[in-house]
Amino acid sequence: AQFVKNPVGFVSLAKNPIRTVADLKGKRIGVDAGGKLAVEAVLKANALPADTVEFVSVPNGVDPLMNGEVDALIGFLTNYPIAVKNAGGDVVTMSFADANYAQFGDAVVVSDKELSENRDEIKAIMKASIEGWNSALSKGTDAIADIAMKHGGADNGLDRQLQVDSAAVLPSFMLTPDTVKNGIFTLTPELIDQAVSSLAAAGITADPSMFDTSLLQEVYAENPDLIPGFTVPAS
């Protein structure tokens, strides 16, 4: 998984904050289709009824929160809080992990058939992904922003400074003592068990056997230079 700490969560304002699960009661939550499913899973994981919150369909961006149309948004904590601050808001966040729903962000999903029949190709994809992120994390925020703006960012109206600020937050979701030691994207048995438990609490059946860690172990064993010795960001 790119993010071993899930970077998704609730983004609210200090004047009407969501700091704990208890604060969800009665709140209007701005979501898209995927966000609604995620919040429903959070509610189930905390044994809360579906009507604890009111769902409001909203477009991308923080305007619905800033305009008072909703009490909170579901979004990546790598960019939504920054956008709220830039819009003059006093932002409060609560990650899904802090809401008893610990999942990975941008997990890599592959079928058993592909893993069996095209293992070398998948290893090549993961090696390239690791090399790209190692380079980006080493070169810093400006490099990540430059990549984003060059490959579609400018054409889609992305704000470069927002990309710089967002890039500064990325390492805190990617670099842990374990990923610094074992390489980015790697998952520990403890993290896998935590994810399975969170899914079960949300009523979703999963099993540790669904998480294959052997492929990345092979990639890093064959390419030890892919572990550059990053520093864990200060919390």
Tab-separated table of C-alpha atoms in Angstrom, residues 1 51 64 69 75 103 171:
chain	number	residue	atom	x	y	z
A	1	ALA	CA	0.000	0.000	0.000
A	51	ASP	CA	-28.992	7.739	10.617
A	64	PRO	CA	-19.538	23.207	0.590
A	69	GLU	CA	-23.752	23.557	3.316
A	75	GLY	CA	-11.338	13.736	1.894
A	103	GLN	CA	-7.363	0.815	6.470
A	171	PRO	CA	5.720	11.260	4.127
